[in-house]
Short mmCIF file of C-alpha atoms in Angstrom, two decimals:
data_model
loop_
_atom_site.label_atom_id
_atom_site.label_comp_id
_atom_site.label_asym_id
_atom_site.label_seq_id
_atom_site.Cartn_x
_atom_site.Cartn_y
_atom_site.Cartn_z
CA UNK N 28 0.81 15.12 -12.16
CA UNK N 29 -1.75 14.51 -14.87
CA UNK N 30 -4.64 13.79 -12.49
CA UNK N 31 -5.35 13.89 -8.79
CA UNK N 32 -6.58 10.28 -8.72
CA UNK N 33 -6.79 7.14 -10.84
CA UNK N 34 -9.79 4.79 -10.63
CA UNK N 35 -10.74 1.40 -12.04
CA UNK N 36 -14.49 0.96 -11.51
CA UNK N 37 -15.59 -2.59 -10.65
CA UNK N 38 -12.17 -3.89 -11.65
CA UNK N 39 -11.94 -6.92 -9.37
CA UNK N 40 -14.49 -9.69 -9.91
CA UNK N 41 -16.69 -11.04 -7.10
CA UNK N 42 -14.57 -14.20 -6.64
CA UNK N 43 -11.39 -12.15 -6.14
CA UNK N 44 -13.14 -9.80 -3.72
CA UNK N 45 -14.56 -12.72 -1.74
CA UNK N 46 -11.12 -14.35 -1.54
CA UNK N 47 -9.61 -11.08 -0.23
CA UNK N 48 -12.35 -10.73 2.42
CA UNK N 49 -12.01 -14.38 3.47
CA UNK N 50 -8.25 -14.04 3.92
CA UNK N 51 -8.46 -10.67 5.69
CA UNK N 52 -11.04 -11.92 8.16
CA UNK N 53 -8.51 -14.48 9.45
CA UNK N 54 -6.43 -11.65 10.98
CA UNK N 55 -7.07 -10.39 14.51
CA UNK N 56 -9.48 -7.41 14.66
CA UNK N 57 -8.47 -4.24 16.52
CA UNK N 58 -10.25 -0.96 17.20
CA UNK N 59 -9.10 1.81 14.88
CA UNK N 60 -6.82 4.45 16.35
CA UNK N 61 -5.62 7.83 15.13
CA UNK N 62 -1.96 8.75 14.81
CA UNK N 63 0.92 6.75 13.37
CA UNK N 64 0.64 3.10 14.44
CA UNK N 65 4.21 3.06 15.78
CA UNK N 66 3.62 6.31 17.65
CA UNK N 67 3.17 5.80 21.39
CA UNK N 68 0.66 8.64 21.34
CA UNK N 69 -1.72 7.03 18.88
CA UNK N 70 -5.13 6.83 20.51
CA UNK N 71 -8.72 5.82 20.10
CA UNK N 72 -10.96 8.80 19.27
CA UNK N 73 -14.45 7.75 18.20
CA UNK N 74 -15.35 11.30 17.16
CA UNK N 75 -12.65 11.10 14.48
CA UNK N 76 -12.63 7.43 13.56
CA UNK N 77 -14.97 4.56 14.31
CA UNK N 78 -14.17 1.28 12.60
CA UNK N 79 -12.63 -2.14 13.06
CA UNK N 80 -9.25 -2.89 11.50
CA UNK N 81 -7.30 -5.99 10.66
CA UNK N 82 -3.65 -5.50 9.73
CA UNK N 83 -2.59 -7.70 6.83
CA UNK N 84 1.11 -8.42 6.46
CA UNK N 85 2.27 -7.85 2.88
CA UNK N 86 4.81 -10.65 3.34
CA UNK N 87 2.19 -13.20 4.37
CA UNK N 88 -0.22 -12.18 1.63
CA UNK N 89 1.66 -12.05 -1.68
CA UNK N 90 -1.54 -12.17 -3.75
CA UNK N 91 -3.02 -9.09 -2.09
CA UNK N 92 0.35 -7.34 -2.15
CA UNK N 93 0.68 -8.01 -5.91
CA UNK N 94 -2.80 -6.60 -6.65
CA UNK N 95 -1.97 -3.45 -4.70
CA UNK N 96 1.47 -3.01 -6.24
CA UNK N 97 0.24 -3.61 -9.80
CA UNK N 98 -2.50 -0.96 -9.60
CA UNK N 99 -0.42 1.59 -7.71
CA UNK N 100 2.42 1.14 -10.20
CA UNK N 101 0.03 1.61 -13.11
CA UNK N 102 -1.48 4.75 -11.53
CA UNK N 103 1.97 6.10 -10.77
CA UNK N 104 3.10 5.61 -14.39
CA UNK N 105 -0.08 7.19 -15.75
CA UNK N 106 -0.42 10.19 -13.46
CA UNK N 107 2.00 10.75 -10.60
CA UNK N 108 5.62 9.85 -11.45
CA UNK N 109 6.63 9.52 -7.80
CA UNK N 110 9.66 7.70 -6.41
CA UNK N 111 7.95 4.68 -4.79
CA UNK N 112 9.54 1.51 -3.50
CA UNK N 113 7.20 -0.81 -1.59
CA UNK N 114 3.86 -1.69 -0.04
CA UNK N 115 4.36 -1.40 3.70
CA UNK N 116 1.01 -1.63 5.46
CA UNK N 117 -2.29 -3.20 4.37
CA UNK N 118 -5.44 -2.52 6.35
CA UNK N 119 -8.77 -4.34 6.08
CA UNK N 120 -11.40 -1.92 7.43
CA UNK N 121 -14.99 -2.59 8.48
CA UNK N 122 -17.43 0.29 9.01
CA UNK N 123 -20.66 -0.81 10.71
CA UNK N 124 -23.98 1.01 10.38
CA UNK N 125 -24.94 0.01 13.93
CA UNK N 126 -21.95 2.08 15.13
CA UNK N 127 -22.14 4.84 12.49
CA UNK N 128 -18.68 3.79 11.33
CA UNK N 129 -16.75 6.67 9.78
CA UNK N 130 -13.37 8.37 9.44
CA UNK N 131 -13.32 12.19 9.48
CA UNK N 132 -10.98 14.37 7.41
CA UNK N 133 -7.40 13.12 7.50
CA UNK N 134 -4.36 12.52 5.30
CA UNK N 135 -2.26 9.37 5.17
CA UNK N 136 1.22 10.91 5.26
CA UNK N 137 2.88 11.35 8.66
CA UNK N 138 5.28 14.24 8.07
CA UNK N 139 7.19 13.86 11.32
CA UNK N 140 7.76 10.12 11.23
CA UNK N 141 11.28 8.93 12.12
CA UNK N 142 11.54 6.63 9.09
CA UNK N 143 13.56 7.51 6.00
CA UNK N 144 10.42 6.77 3.94
CA UNK N 145 7.07 8.54 3.53
CA UNK N 146 3.70 7.28 2.41
CA UNK N 147 3.28 8.66 -1.10
CA UNK N 148 0.28 6.93 -2.68
CA UNK N 149 -2.87 5.57 -1.04
CA UNK N 150 -5.03 2.84 -2.52
CA UNK N 151 -8.57 1.86 -1.59
CA UNK N 152 -10.25 -1.30 -2.84
CA UNK N 153 -14.02 -1.38 -2.36
CA UNK N 154 -14.99 -4.84 -1.11
CA UNK N 155 -18.69 -4.45 -0.24
CA UNK N 156 -21.47 -4.48 -2.77
CA UNK N 157 -23.31 -1.12 -2.62
CA UNK N 158 -26.55 -2.97 -1.83
CA UNK N 159 -25.01 -4.17 1.47
CA UNK N 160 -24.81 -0.75 3.15
CA UNK N 161 -26.01 2.86 3.12
CA UNK N 162 -23.88 5.96 3.67
CA UNK N 163 -20.14 5.43 3.95
CA UNK N 164 -19.28 7.60 0.93
CA UNK N 165 -15.59 8.29 0.37
CA UNK N 166 -14.76 11.94 -0.30
CA UNK N 167 -11.68 13.92 -1.24
CA UNK N 168 -11.30 17.53 -0.08
CA UNK N 169 -13.78 19.68 -2.03
CA UNK N 170 -11.13 21.60 -4.00
CA UNK N 171 -10.28 18.40 -5.90
CA UNK N 172 -12.32 16.84 -8.66
CA UNK N 173 -14.25 13.98 -7.08
CA UNK N 174 -14.52 10.46 -8.47
CA UNK N 175 -18.05 9.44 -9.46
CA UNK N 176 -19.71 8.34 -6.19
CA UNK N 177 -21.70 5.49 -7.76
CA UNK N 178 -18.66 4.06 -9.53
CA UNK N 179 -16.57 4.45 -6.40
CA UNK N 180 -19.08 2.38 -4.39
CA UNK N 181 -19.14 -0.40 -6.98
CA UNK N 182 -17.72 -3.65 -5.59
CA UNK N 183 -14.17 -4.28 -6.79
CA UNK N 184 -13.44 -0.62 -7.56
CA UNK N 185 -9.85 0.51 -7.03
CA UNK N 186 -8.90 4.13 -6.31
CA UNK N 187 -5.31 5.47 -6.08
CA UNK N 188 -4.49 9.02 -4.97
CA UNK N 189 -1.58 10.92 -3.34
CA UNK N 190 -1.37 10.22 0.39
CA UNK N 191 -1.03 13.91 1.44
CA UNK N 192 -4.53 14.71 0.12
CA UNK N 193 -7.12 14.95 2.87
CA UNK N 194 -10.09 12.62 2.57
CA UNK N 195 -12.84 11.05 4.66
CA UNK N 196 -15.43 8.28 4.91
CA UNK N 197 -18.90 9.52 5.85
CA UNK N 198 -20.85 7.56 8.49
CA UNK N 199 -22.33 4.24 7.43
CA UNK N 200 -26.00 4.41 8.41
CA UNK N 201 -27.07 0.86 7.58
CA UNK N 202 -25.27 -2.43 6.90
CA UNK N 203 -21.51 -2.91 6.69
CA UNK N 204 -18.92 -1.34 4.38
CA UNK N 205 -15.66 -3.27 3.94
CA UNK N 206 -12.59 -1.95 2.20
CA UNK N 207 -8.92 -2.72 1.78
CA UNK N 208 -6.57 0.23 2.21
CA UNK N 209 -2.85 0.41 1.68
CA UNK N 210 -0.06 2.90 1.22
CA UNK N 211 2.98 2.75 -0.99
CA UNK N 212 6.11 4.35 0.37
CA UNK N 213 9.16 5.94 -1.15
CA UNK N 214 12.16 7.96 0.03
CA UNK N 215 11.28 11.08 2.07
CA UNK N 216 9.53 13.89 0.16
CA UNK N 217 11.96 16.58 -0.98
#
């Protein structure tokens, strides 16, 4: 790998971001859980994760799926060179300051999943303007070079990084932070 992450600061314009938010808000909200979504033992744990999710079907949202695939493919060509095949899950996440919305340290790869595919690259698209909330900073584990925090919070910023890397979202203390998160899969790691 050439870099641990790839970022496009403020890449998506306001109209595109607003269209994504409008579409995502049509999906049914659910409370965030920890564990693999198909795992019967996934559970709500507000000490680990406090947010509202809306699952967006890649098949019913070709525009969003294309944005995700285009940027992940570009990042993969530039830095990672992984065997990736498809966008599987898309998650619209809302972190509210009134609830101290957050997500503690975690990684996005589920090593013991029964599928023949693993999540390989994660993508985050920042949908909120930084003036709309306080806190809610995204962080990678400290041993990795961190993206610039101000650029990362800029509306329309896109960040791609390997799914096995642990990361977190610090508590939102005021306002609402909205983001779009997805994972691109490929054949099992070997």
